[in-house]
Structure formats: structure tokens, C-alpha cells
XYZ file of C-alpha atoms in Angstrom:
597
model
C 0.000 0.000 0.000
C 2.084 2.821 -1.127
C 1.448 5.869 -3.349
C 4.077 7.573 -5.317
C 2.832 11.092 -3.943
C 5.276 13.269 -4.492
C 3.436 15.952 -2.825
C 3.816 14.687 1.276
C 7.074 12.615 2.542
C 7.504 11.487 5.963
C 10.164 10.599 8.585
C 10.445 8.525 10.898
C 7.652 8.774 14.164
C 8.776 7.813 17.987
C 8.497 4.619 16.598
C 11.067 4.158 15.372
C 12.989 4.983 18.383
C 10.799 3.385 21.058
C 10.099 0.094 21.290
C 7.109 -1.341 18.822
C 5.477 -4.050 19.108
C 4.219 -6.666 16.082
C 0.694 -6.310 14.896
C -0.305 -9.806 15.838
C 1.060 -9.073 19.390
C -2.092 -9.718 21.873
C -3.427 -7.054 24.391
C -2.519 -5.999 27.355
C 0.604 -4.830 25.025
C 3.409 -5.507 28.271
C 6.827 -4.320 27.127
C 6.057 -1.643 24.273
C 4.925 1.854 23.397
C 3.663 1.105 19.895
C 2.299 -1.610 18.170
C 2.245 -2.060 14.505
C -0.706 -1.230 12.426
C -2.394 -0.725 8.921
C -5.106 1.903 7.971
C -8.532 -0.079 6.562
C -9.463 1.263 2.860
C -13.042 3.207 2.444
C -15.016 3.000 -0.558
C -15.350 5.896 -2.894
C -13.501 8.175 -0.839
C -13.882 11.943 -1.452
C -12.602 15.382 -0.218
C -15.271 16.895 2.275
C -12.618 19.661 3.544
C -9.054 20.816 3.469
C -7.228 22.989 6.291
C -4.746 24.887 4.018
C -3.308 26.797 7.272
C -3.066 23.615 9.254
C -0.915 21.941 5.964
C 0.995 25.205 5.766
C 2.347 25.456 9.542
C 3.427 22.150 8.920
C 5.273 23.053 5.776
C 3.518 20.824 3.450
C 2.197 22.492 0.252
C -0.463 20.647 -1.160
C -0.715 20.373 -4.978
C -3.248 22.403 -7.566
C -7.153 21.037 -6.774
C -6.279 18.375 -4.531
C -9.994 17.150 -4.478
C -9.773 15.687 -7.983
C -6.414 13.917 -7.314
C -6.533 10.510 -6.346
C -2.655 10.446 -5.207
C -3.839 13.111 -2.228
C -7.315 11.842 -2.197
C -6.476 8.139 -1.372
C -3.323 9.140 1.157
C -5.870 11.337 2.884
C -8.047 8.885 3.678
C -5.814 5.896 4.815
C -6.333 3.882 1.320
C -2.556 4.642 0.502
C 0.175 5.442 2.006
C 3.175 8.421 1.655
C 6.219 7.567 1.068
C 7.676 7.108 4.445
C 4.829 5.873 6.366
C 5.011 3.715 8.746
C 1.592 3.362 10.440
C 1.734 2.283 14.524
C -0.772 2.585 17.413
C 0.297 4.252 20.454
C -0.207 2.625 23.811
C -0.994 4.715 26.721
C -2.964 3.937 29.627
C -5.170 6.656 32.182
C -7.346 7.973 34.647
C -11.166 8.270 33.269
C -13.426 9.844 35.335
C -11.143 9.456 38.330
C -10.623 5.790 38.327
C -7.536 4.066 36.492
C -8.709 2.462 33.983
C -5.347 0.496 32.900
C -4.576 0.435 28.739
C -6.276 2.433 26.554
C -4.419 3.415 23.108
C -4.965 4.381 20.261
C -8.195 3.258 19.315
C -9.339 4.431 16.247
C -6.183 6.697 15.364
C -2.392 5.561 13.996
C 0.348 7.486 13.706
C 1.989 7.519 10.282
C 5.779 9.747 10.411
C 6.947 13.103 10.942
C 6.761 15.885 8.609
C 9.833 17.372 9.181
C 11.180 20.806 7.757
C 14.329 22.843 7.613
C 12.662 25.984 9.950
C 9.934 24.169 11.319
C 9.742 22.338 14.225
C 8.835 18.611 13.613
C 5.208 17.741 13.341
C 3.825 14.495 13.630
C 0.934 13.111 11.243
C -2.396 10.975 12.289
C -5.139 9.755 11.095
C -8.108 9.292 12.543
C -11.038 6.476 11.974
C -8.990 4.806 9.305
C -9.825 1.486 10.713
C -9.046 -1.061 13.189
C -5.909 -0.802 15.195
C -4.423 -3.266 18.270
C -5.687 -0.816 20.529
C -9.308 -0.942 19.468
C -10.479 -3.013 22.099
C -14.404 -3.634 21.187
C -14.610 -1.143 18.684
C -14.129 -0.957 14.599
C -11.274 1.760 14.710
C -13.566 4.011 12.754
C -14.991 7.632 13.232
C -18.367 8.512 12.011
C -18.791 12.197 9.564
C -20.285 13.674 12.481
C -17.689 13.315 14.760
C -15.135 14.017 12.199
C -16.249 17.628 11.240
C -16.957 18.545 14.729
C -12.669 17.487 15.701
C -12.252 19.173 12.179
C -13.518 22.742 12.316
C -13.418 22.904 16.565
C -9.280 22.227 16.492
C -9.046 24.787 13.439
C -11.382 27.576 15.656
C -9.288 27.123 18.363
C -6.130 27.613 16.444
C -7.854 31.064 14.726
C -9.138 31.502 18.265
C -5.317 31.634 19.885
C -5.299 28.822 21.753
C -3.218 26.111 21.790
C -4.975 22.682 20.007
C -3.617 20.024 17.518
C -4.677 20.582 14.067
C -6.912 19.121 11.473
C -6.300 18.714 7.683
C -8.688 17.267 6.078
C -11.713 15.396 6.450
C -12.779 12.741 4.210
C -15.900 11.102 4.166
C -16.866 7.840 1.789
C -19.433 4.954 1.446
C -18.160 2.881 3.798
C -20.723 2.681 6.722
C -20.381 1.956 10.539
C -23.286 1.074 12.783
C -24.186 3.649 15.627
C -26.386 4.333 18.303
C -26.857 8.001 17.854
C -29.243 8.654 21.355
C -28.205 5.259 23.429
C -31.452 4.330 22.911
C -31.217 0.768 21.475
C -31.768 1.561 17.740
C -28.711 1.509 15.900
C -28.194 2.637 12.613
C -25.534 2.939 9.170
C -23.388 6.084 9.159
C -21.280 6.977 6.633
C -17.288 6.518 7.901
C -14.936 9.722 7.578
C -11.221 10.249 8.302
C -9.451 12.999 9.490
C -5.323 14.022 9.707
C -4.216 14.989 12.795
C -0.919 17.282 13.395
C 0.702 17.960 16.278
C 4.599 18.119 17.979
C 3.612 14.668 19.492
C 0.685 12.774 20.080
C 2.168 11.775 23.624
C -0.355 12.317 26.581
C -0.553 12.357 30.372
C -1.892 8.479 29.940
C 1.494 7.367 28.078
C 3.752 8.010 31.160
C 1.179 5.749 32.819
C 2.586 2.253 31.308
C 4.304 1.418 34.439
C 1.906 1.892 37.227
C 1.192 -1.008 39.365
C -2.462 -2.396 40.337
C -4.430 0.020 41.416
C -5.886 -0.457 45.551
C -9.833 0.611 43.697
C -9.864 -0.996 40.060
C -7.201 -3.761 40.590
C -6.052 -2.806 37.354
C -2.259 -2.047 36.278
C -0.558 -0.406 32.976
C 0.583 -3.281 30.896
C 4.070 -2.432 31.570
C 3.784 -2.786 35.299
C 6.685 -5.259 35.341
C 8.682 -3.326 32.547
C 10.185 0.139 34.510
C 12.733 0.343 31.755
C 9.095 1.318 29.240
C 8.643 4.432 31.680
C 12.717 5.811 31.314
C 12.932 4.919 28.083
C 9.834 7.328 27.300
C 10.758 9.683 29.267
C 14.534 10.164 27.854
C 13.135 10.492 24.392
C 10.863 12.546 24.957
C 12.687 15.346 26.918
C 16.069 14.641 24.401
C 13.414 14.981 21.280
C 10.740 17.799 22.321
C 11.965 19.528 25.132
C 16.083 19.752 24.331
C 16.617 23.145 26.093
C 15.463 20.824 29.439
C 17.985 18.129 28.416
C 20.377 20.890 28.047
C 20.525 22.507 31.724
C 19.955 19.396 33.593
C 22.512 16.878 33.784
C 20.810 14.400 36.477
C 17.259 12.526 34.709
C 15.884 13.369 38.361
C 16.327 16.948 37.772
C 15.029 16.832 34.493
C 12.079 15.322 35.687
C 11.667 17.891 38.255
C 12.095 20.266 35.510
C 10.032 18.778 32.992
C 6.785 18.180 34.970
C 7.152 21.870 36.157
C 7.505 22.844 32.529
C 4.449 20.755 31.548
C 2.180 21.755 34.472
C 2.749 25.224 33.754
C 1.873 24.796 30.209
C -1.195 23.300 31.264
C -2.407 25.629 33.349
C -1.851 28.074 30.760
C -4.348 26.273 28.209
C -7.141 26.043 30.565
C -6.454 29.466 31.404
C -6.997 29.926 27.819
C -10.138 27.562 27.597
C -11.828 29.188 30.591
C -11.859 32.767 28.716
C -12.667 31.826 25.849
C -15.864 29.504 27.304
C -14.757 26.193 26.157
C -16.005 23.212 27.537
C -13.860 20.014 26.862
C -16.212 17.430 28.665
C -13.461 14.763 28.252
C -10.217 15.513 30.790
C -9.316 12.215 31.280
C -5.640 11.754 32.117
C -5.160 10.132 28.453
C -6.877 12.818 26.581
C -4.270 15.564 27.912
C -1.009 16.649 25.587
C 2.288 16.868 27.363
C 2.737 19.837 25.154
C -0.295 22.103 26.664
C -2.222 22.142 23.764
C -6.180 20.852 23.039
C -6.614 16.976 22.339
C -9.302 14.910 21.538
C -12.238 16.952 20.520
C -15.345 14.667 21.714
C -18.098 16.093 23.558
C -16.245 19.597 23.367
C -18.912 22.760 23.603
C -18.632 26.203 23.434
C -20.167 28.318 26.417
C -23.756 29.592 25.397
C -25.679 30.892 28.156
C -23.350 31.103 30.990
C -23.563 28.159 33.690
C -20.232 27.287 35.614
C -22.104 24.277 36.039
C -22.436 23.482 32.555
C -21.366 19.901 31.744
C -21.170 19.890 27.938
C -20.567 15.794 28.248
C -24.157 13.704 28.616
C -22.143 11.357 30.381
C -21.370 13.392 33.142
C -24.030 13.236 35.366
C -21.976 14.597 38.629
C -20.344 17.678 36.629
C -16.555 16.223 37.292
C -15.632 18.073 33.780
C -17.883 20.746 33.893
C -16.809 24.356 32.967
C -16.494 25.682 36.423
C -14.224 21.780 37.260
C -11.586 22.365 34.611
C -9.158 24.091 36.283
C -9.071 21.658 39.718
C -9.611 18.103 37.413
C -6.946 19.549 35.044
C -4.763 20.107 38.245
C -5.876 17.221 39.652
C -4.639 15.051 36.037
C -0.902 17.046 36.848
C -0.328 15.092 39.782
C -1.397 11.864 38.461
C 1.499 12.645 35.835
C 3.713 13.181 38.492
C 2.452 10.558 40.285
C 3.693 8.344 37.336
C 7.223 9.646 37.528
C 7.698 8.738 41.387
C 10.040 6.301 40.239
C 12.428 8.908 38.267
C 12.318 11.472 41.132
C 13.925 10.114 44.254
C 12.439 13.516 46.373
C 9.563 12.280 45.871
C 8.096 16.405 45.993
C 6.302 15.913 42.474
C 2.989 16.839 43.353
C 4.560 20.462 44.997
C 5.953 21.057 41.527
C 3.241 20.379 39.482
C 0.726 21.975 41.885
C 2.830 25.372 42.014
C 3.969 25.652 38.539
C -0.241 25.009 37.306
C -1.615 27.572 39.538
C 1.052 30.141 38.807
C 0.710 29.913 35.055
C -3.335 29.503 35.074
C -3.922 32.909 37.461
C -0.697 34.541 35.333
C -2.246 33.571 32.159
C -5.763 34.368 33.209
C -4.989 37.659 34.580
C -3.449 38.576 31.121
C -6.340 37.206 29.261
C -8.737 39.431 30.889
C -7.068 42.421 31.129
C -7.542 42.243 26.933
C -10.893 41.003 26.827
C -11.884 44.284 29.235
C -9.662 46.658 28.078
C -7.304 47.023 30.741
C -3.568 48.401 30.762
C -0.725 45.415 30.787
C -0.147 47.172 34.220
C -3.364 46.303 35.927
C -2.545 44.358 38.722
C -3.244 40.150 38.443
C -5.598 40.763 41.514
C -7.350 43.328 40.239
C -7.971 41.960 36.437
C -8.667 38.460 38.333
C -11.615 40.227 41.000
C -12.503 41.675 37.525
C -13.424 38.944 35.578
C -14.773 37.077 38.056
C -17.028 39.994 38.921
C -18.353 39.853 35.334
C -19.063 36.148 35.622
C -21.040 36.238 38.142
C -23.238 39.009 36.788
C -23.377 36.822 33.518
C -23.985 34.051 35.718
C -27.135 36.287 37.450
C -28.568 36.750 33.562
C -27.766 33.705 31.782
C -26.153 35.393 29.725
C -24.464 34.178 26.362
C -20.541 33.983 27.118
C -18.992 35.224 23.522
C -22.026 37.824 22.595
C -21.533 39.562 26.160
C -17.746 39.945 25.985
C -17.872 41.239 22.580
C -20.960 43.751 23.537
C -18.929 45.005 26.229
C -16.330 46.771 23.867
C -19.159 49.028 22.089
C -17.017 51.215 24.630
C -19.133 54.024 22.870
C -22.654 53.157 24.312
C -23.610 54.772 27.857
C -24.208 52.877 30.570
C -28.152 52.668 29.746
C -28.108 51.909 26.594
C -25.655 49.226 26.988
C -27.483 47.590 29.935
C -30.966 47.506 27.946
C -28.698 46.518 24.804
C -27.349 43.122 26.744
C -30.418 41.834 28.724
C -32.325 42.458 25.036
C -29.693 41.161 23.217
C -27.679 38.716 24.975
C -29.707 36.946 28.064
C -31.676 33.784 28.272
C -35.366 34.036 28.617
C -36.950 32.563 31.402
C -38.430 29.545 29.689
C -35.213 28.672 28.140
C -34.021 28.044 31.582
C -37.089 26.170 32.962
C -35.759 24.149 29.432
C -32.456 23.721 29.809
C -33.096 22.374 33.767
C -35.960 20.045 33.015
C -35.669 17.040 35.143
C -34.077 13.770 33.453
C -36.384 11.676 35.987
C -39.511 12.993 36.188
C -40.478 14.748 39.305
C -43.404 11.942 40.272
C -40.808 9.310 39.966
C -38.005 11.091 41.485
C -40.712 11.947 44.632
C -41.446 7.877 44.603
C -38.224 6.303 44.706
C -36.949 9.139 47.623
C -39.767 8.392 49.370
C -39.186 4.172 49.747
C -36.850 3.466 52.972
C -34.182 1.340 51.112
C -34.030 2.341 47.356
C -30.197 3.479 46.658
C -29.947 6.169 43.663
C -26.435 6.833 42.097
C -25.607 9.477 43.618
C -24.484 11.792 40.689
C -27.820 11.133 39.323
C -29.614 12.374 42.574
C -27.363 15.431 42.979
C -27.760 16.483 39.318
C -31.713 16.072 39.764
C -31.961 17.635 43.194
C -29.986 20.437 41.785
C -32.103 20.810 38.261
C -35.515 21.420 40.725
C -33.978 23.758 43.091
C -32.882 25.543 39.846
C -36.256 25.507 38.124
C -38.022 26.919 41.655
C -35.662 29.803 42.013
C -36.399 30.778 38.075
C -40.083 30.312 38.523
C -39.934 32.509 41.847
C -37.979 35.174 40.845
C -39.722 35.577 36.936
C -43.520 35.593 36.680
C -42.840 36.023 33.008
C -40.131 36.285 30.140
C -40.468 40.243 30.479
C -39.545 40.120 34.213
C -36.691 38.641 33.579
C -35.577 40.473 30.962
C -36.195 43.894 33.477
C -34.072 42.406 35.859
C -31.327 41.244 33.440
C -31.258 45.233 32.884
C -31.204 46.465 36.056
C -28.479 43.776 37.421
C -26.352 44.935 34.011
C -26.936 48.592 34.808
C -25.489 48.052 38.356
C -22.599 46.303 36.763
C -21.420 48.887 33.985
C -21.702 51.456 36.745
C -20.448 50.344 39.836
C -17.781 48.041 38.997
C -16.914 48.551 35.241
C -16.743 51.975 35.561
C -14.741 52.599 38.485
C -12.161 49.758 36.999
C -11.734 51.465 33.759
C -11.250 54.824 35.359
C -8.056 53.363 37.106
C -6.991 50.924 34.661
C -8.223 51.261 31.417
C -6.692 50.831 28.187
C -6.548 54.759 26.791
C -9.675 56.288 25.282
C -13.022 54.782 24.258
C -11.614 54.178 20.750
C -8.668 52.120 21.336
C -10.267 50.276 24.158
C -12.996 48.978 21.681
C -10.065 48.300 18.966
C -8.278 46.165 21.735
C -11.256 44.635 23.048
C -12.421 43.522 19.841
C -9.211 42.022 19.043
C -9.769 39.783 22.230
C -13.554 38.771 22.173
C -15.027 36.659 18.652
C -18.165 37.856 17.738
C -18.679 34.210 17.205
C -17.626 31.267 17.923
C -18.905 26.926 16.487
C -21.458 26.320 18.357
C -23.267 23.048 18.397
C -26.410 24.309 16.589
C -24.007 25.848 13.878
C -21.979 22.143 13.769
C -25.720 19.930 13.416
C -26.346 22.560 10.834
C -22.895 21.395 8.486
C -23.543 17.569 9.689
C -26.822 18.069 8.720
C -26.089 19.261 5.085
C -23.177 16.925 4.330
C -25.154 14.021 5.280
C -28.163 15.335 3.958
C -27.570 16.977 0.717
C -23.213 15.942 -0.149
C -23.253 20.129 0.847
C -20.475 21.484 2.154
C -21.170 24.953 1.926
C -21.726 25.010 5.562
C -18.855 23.609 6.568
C -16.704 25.765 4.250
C -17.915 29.001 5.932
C -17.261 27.760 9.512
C -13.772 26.763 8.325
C -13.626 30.488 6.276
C -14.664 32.565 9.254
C -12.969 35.015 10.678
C -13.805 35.243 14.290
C -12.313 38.226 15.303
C -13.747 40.317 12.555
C -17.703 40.692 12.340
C -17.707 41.754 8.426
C -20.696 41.678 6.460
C -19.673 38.693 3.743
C -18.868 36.727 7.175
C -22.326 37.502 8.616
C -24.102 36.819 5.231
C -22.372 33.299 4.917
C -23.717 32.716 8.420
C -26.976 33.747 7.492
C -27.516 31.491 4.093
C -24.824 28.190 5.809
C -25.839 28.481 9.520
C -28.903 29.755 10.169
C -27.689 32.683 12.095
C -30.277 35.328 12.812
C -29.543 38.355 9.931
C -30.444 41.106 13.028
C -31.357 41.985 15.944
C -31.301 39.071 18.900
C -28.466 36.406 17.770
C -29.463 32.839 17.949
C -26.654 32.088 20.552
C -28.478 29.488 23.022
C -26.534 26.099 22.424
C -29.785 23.897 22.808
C -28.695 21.310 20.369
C -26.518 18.683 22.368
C -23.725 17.091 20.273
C -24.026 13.657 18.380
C -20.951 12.216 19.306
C -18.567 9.103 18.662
């Protein structure tokens, strides 16, 4: 299976330098950080989408109308290979949900080589849903078109969006199908398969330095390399000698590049979820195996993007307690540090690996944070970290107090020009949740009869993230219907709490701290805050035509937005693709939960 593409070469992976196990090797995969693999051809495989900045920061120019040529076609979508390629599975273990789960891998992705270029730092290329791998456990090593446009456009937002992420390629969809249970409800069905190319500096994750760890006292399960320490080193050389030489460098002793590394790495980190937290990004997946080493966004699942503001939003439907909800990320991603560190016990004879990672996240996430929202209020680089911090926090809470929408308020908030009045009415009209979208959004998963039923009997156990989450849906429903009699109510309140903002802390922070005039506070501001963002209801609406209708005009103008710059060709392909309302109130309630997997 090999192409004569001219067009894409490849090195060698970690592969080559780690050790790999055969294909036919059985799982648990004891002794080995890759295992030999083969992508699985589709049928009729076409071009749904191409990344051209993605290709480009990897230095890879891609030839004239790659769409009708089979050479990048077929190499795209697994059914031939570059020259170069040598296709392997990573294994990696990790924590899910809190609870060691022992090997994972990957599953439905393979790693084929590095692109490597003469200014460019390595990158490494994947793809993803190409077919069955050693690490697929019960599944088919395929990726449905849903899931493949919603990794596709979310990883190239975030990368227009400033924060860090793997990229995406391409996305290629065919006639081969899979079978899926789209709502868990016992009715599968045929989906057309899709692949994806991944890039990134590695694909190496919290979960791959967790080979090595022994039984654990609550699961009983171990990494497959439990009895294998030499796995663990080995990783660990390569990767500090190969990704992070400047560590390798200054530290002579492997325990103090350990020490060095994990601070390096938590501080990273920290400053991505610093990064996801302003922005309003919801991950709903921060498993110790889904986190890069190199602080950048992996594994786009269940991902959202803020609507109307809830810390306790849980974009992830199987997240019933709210472990990865958007208020959690900062403490589980924290939390996922010292499991890393935990993992490197045996390198670090001081044993003081949680202190590092614990210091070096917190420092970088309030540092990082701070600077974030002194741009996105237009505040000097002087304000101090406390201040910027109370700041946005302050504002939170008010949007919190409103429900309202996270990206629409932000960017409303730079119309620097507006009084305090006008801007008030202008956000509770424009940018706040009604009341009955939140007697919606909280309706009870259990019914309230039942829920009243099984409290009531003396010896009836209920999960207890299932009980909380219910509990805390009614009490949420009774202070809405107490405090609104209708929509209008609410929407005089939403004014009134906004007014009391603006004035009383907003204005008295600018005063001290703002970022010069009216004018170039606005510029600044706007260069911080999208005036959109890929929400779910804008992703169904792309799934929904490619599956639909073989359109991808949808998808071409969430890929083609800017989201920075609200100009009127931007809005008007929003308005034909997407569905976005032309004026007035924007349609910016994410009620449509993602179709995942």
C-alpha cells in the first residue's frame, strides 16, 4: 500500500525509536509503546474539507485542486500510504473519570511519520477512523462524519481563536458505513465513515507516562508495563532529548530533568485552561489520556462552546456529577498534573512531584488568566493580576445572574461608545436567556413523580451523581419560577443587574486601569472577544447538510470565518450556511446537544 505522492514525505515517528510491538502481538501490550498497524481502505472516498493553514504550519504544500487527485485523495483517507509511512498505534494507559482504567491506546487513530522541515519544528501526522488498530479493544477503529467535522472545524477555531490545540487537515468522508447508536437508545443505525489528519509536535499524553503503574488499591487494574520500569525511562529520555532539548540541556541528572520537565508541563497546562476558561470552552473529556504533554487541546469529543453562561455546565451527557464541567476544569486539570507526576515517582527520588506540578499550574493559570482578561476588558498590561482576576470574576457572576451568552456579552462590552443605559438595555435584550429557556435547559431527566417515589421508599439506593444532578435541576427551576412571573420580568431584571454592573464596577475599573480612550479600548477589546464562535447548533447545521444533501457549503464558511472580525460577507455566509439570525437578537443558546462518537 504505497502511493508515489510526491506531494507529502515522511520521517520517521517515535516509533522508530521506542520500542514497537508486532501487529499480531495480543493485548494488554506488556513491554512496548507502539504496536504495529495498517489503515482499513473506504469505498469511494472523497474530499469533504481541506485545512490549508493547518498543511501550511506544517510546511507541506499541497498540490493544484487536490480534491480531484486521487494520489492526495487516497493518502488522505488511509487507502494509501506516503512515502515514508510507517503506520503504529500508540499505547498509553489513564485515569477516566477518576478511576484508572489500565490500557487504553490508540483506538481508532495511527500514527503515520513526521513531517519534518528545515525551519519548522517537527510535526507528527495521524489519522483518525482509518480502521481497526491493536488498541481498538471492542470497537471498529472508525470515526463517524459527524464526529469528524466537529474534531475538524473545533481544532481549526481554536487555532484562529489563539489557543493552543492540535490541528486538522482534512476530512474525508466515503461509502463505507459503521453502525451507531446516535441517542443510546437501542436503535442503531448505518453512518457513513470519515477520516481525518491529525498534526501535532507529538501525540504523547498524560496516559502514556502511565505504562508502568502497578495495580491500582480501587480498580485492581495495572498499565501493561507494570513489570517493565525500563518502558517508563525509556519514554521519558526520548521525549525530553526529542521535544523539550533546552530541558535536556541545563539538567545533567534525569531526576532533575524530571523535576524540571513536569514543572515545565504543568505550567503549560495551566496556561491552556487558562486559555479555555476565557474563551468559554467546555472540553467534557479531561481524562488523564486525553491531555497533551505539550499544553495544547486533544481529543475533541463532547467539546462545547459556552452559550448561556452556567459554571455548572457539563457539555458531556455522560457526566451526570459535573466532574468536567466548565467551572471543574481548572481543579480536574490540576488534579490530572499530579497523576502525571504521580507516574514519575520512580524517576524522582524527592519524591516532591505533586509540589511542583501543583505550584507551577496555579502560577501559570492565574498569570495567564490575569493577562487574558485584562484584553478582553480593556485594561492596561499594568493592571494588577488581583485586580484583572476580581474583575473577571465579577463579570461572571453578573453573567452568571442573567444567563447570559458567554462570547455575545464579551464582545458587547467593547461598544465602549454606548452609555451605561443603553448598553445595559442593549445586553439583557440582546444577549440573556429568557426565562423559559431556563425552565428548558433544567428540566428534570427523571420525572419529578418518579423522582418523589423512589426518595420516598426506605431502602431504594440512587447513584448518587444522578440524585445530585436532579436535586440540583428542581432547586434551579423553583428559584427561576420565583424570581420571573414572566419572560419580560426577567428580561427587566437582566437590565437592572447589568446597569449596576457597567456602573459600579466597570466603571470605576476602567477609570483606574483602562486601556486609553473609548476608541482604542474597543479596537483592543475587539481584538480579544469573537463575535462568534462553532457552536453546536451551527456544527448539526454542516452535519446536517453533508449528510443530507453531499453540501459542504456550511462547513466551508465555519472553516472560512474570521472570528475576530464581524464583516458583512462573514455575517451573510452565516446567514444562508448556519442559520444565524440576519439582526437583531443572535441565535446564541446552544440547545442542540452534540451527536458524538
Amino acid at each position: 500500500m504505497r502511493s508515489p505522492t510526491p506531494w507529502l514525505r515522511l520521517g520517521p515517528s517515535a516509533a522508530a525509536a521506542l520500542r514497537t510491538a508486532p501487529q499480531a502481538a495480543p493485548a494488554p501490550h506488556a513491554d512496548a509503546h507502539f504496536v504495529v498497524t495498517a489503515p482499513t481502505p473506504v469505498e469511494a472516498p472523497r474530499l469533504a474539507a481541506l485545512s490549508l493553514p493547518a498543511w501550511r504550519a506544517a510546511g507541506v504544500e499541497l498540490p493544484d485542486d487536490p480534491a480531484s487527485s486521487p494520489d492526495v485523495v487516497d493518502v488522505l483517507a488511509g487507502n494509501s500510504l506516503p512515502p515514508g509511512a510507517s503506520p503504529v498505534a500508540h499505547v498509553y494507559a489513564g485515569h477516566q473519570f477518576g478511576s484508572f482504567s489500565g490500557q487504553l491506546g490508540d483506538g481508532a487513530a495511527m500514527l503515520l511519520g513526521t513531517i519534518a522541515g528545515d525551519e519548522r519544528p517537527p510535526m507528527e501526522l495521524q489519522l483518525k477512523g482509518a480502521g481497526l488498530t491493536p488498541c481498538s479493544r471492542s470497537g471498529d477503529g472508525r470515526k463517524v462524519l459527524r464526529s469528524s467535522l466537529r474534531e475538524m472545524v473545533a481544532s481549526e477555531a481554536m487555532a484562529a481563536l489563539c489557543v493552543p490545540t492540535t490541528r486538522s487537515g482534512s476530512l474525508v468522508i466515503s461509502d463505507t458505513t459503521v453502525v451507531r447508536d446516535i441517542n443510546y437508545d437501542g436503535r442503531p443505525a448505518a453512518e457513513p465513515a470519515a477520516v481525518i489528519t491529525r498534526l501535532a509536535p507529538s501525540f504523547f499524553r498524560f496516559g502514556s507516562f502511565e505504562l508502568c503503574l502497578p495495580p491500582d488499591p480501587r480498580t485492581l487494574r495495572s498499565g501493561p508495563s507494570h513489570r517493565s520500569p525500563h518502558i517508563l525511562t525509556e519514554l521519558f529520555d526520548y521525549v525530553v532529548e526529542t521535544h523539550f532539548a533546552e530541558l535536556a540541556v541545563h539538567e545533567t541528572s534525569r531526576a532533575a530533568r524530571v523535576a524540571a520537565w513536569l514543572d515545565h508541563v504543568a505550567a503549560s497546562t495551566g496556561a491552556l485552561v487558562a486559555h479555555w476558561q476565557a474563551l468559554g470552552f467546555c472540553h467534557g473529556v479531561l481524562n488523564t489520556d486525553n491531555m497533551s504533554i505539550h499544553g495544547i487541546t486533544l481529543d475533541y469529543g463532547p467539546f462545547a462552546f459556552m452559550g448561556a453562561y452556567d459554571p455548572e455546565y457539563a457539555c458531556n451527557a455522560s457526566d451526570p456529577t459535573g466532574r468536567y464541567s466548565y467551572a471543574a476544569q481548572p481543579e480536574v486539570c490540576a488534579w490530572n498534573c499530579i497523576r502525571l507526576a504521580n507516574a514519575l515517582d520512580p524517576l524522582l527520588p524527592a519524591d516532591n512531584g505533586e509540589d511542583i506540578v501543583s505550584n507551577a499550574f496555579e502560577s501559570a493559570y492565574s498569570e495567564t488568566l490575569a493577562s487574558l482578561a485584562r484584553r478582553k476588558l480593556g485594561l492596561a498590561p499594568t493592571a494588577p493580576q488581583q485586580v484583572a482576576l476580581d474583575a473577571f470574576e465579577s463579570l461572571r457572576a453578573t453573567m452568571a445572574a442573567t444567563a447570559a451568552d458567554y462570547t455575545a456579552t464579551f464582545r458587547a462590552l467593547g461598544a465602549t461608545y454606548r452609555a451605561p443605559n443603553e448598553l445595559a438595555a442593549h445586553l439583557a435584550e440582546t444577549t440573556c436567556a429568557s426565562r423559559e429557556f431556563l425552565l428548558d435547559r433544567d428540566a428534570p431527566t427523571v420525572p419529578s413523580h418518579q423522582l418523589d417515589a423512589l426518595l420516598a421508599l426506605p431502602n431504594v439506593q440512587l447513584p448518587p451523581g444522578l440524585l445530585n444532578a436532579e436535586l440540583r435541576k428542581r432547586e434551579r427551576r423553583k428559584l427561576y419560577a420565583e424570581a420571573y412571573a414572566t419572560d419580560d420580568d426577567k428580561a427587566k431584571n437582566d437590565e437592572r443587574v447589568w446597569y449596576d454592573f457597567l456602573t459600579n464596577t466597570l466603571a470605576p475599573l476602567v477609570a483606574e486601569h483602562g486601556l486609553g480612550d473609548p476608541a482604542a479600548r474597543m479596537l483592543a477589546m475587539n481584538a480579544a472577544n469573537p463575535w462568534i464562535v462553532p457552536h453546536n447548533w451551527m456544527l448539526e447545521a454542516a452535519i446536517r447538510a453533508l449528510e443530507d444533501n453531499s453540501d459542504t457549503a456550511p462547513l466551508e464558511a465555519l472553516l472560512g470565518l474570521d472570528y475576530f472580525v464581524e464583516s458583512d460577507e462573514h455575517r451573510q455566509a452565516c446567514v444562508a450556511s448556519l442559520g444565524l439570525a440576519d439582526s437583531g437578537r443572535l441565535r446564541h443558546l446552544d440547545t442542540v446537544p452534540p451527536r458524538l462518537s
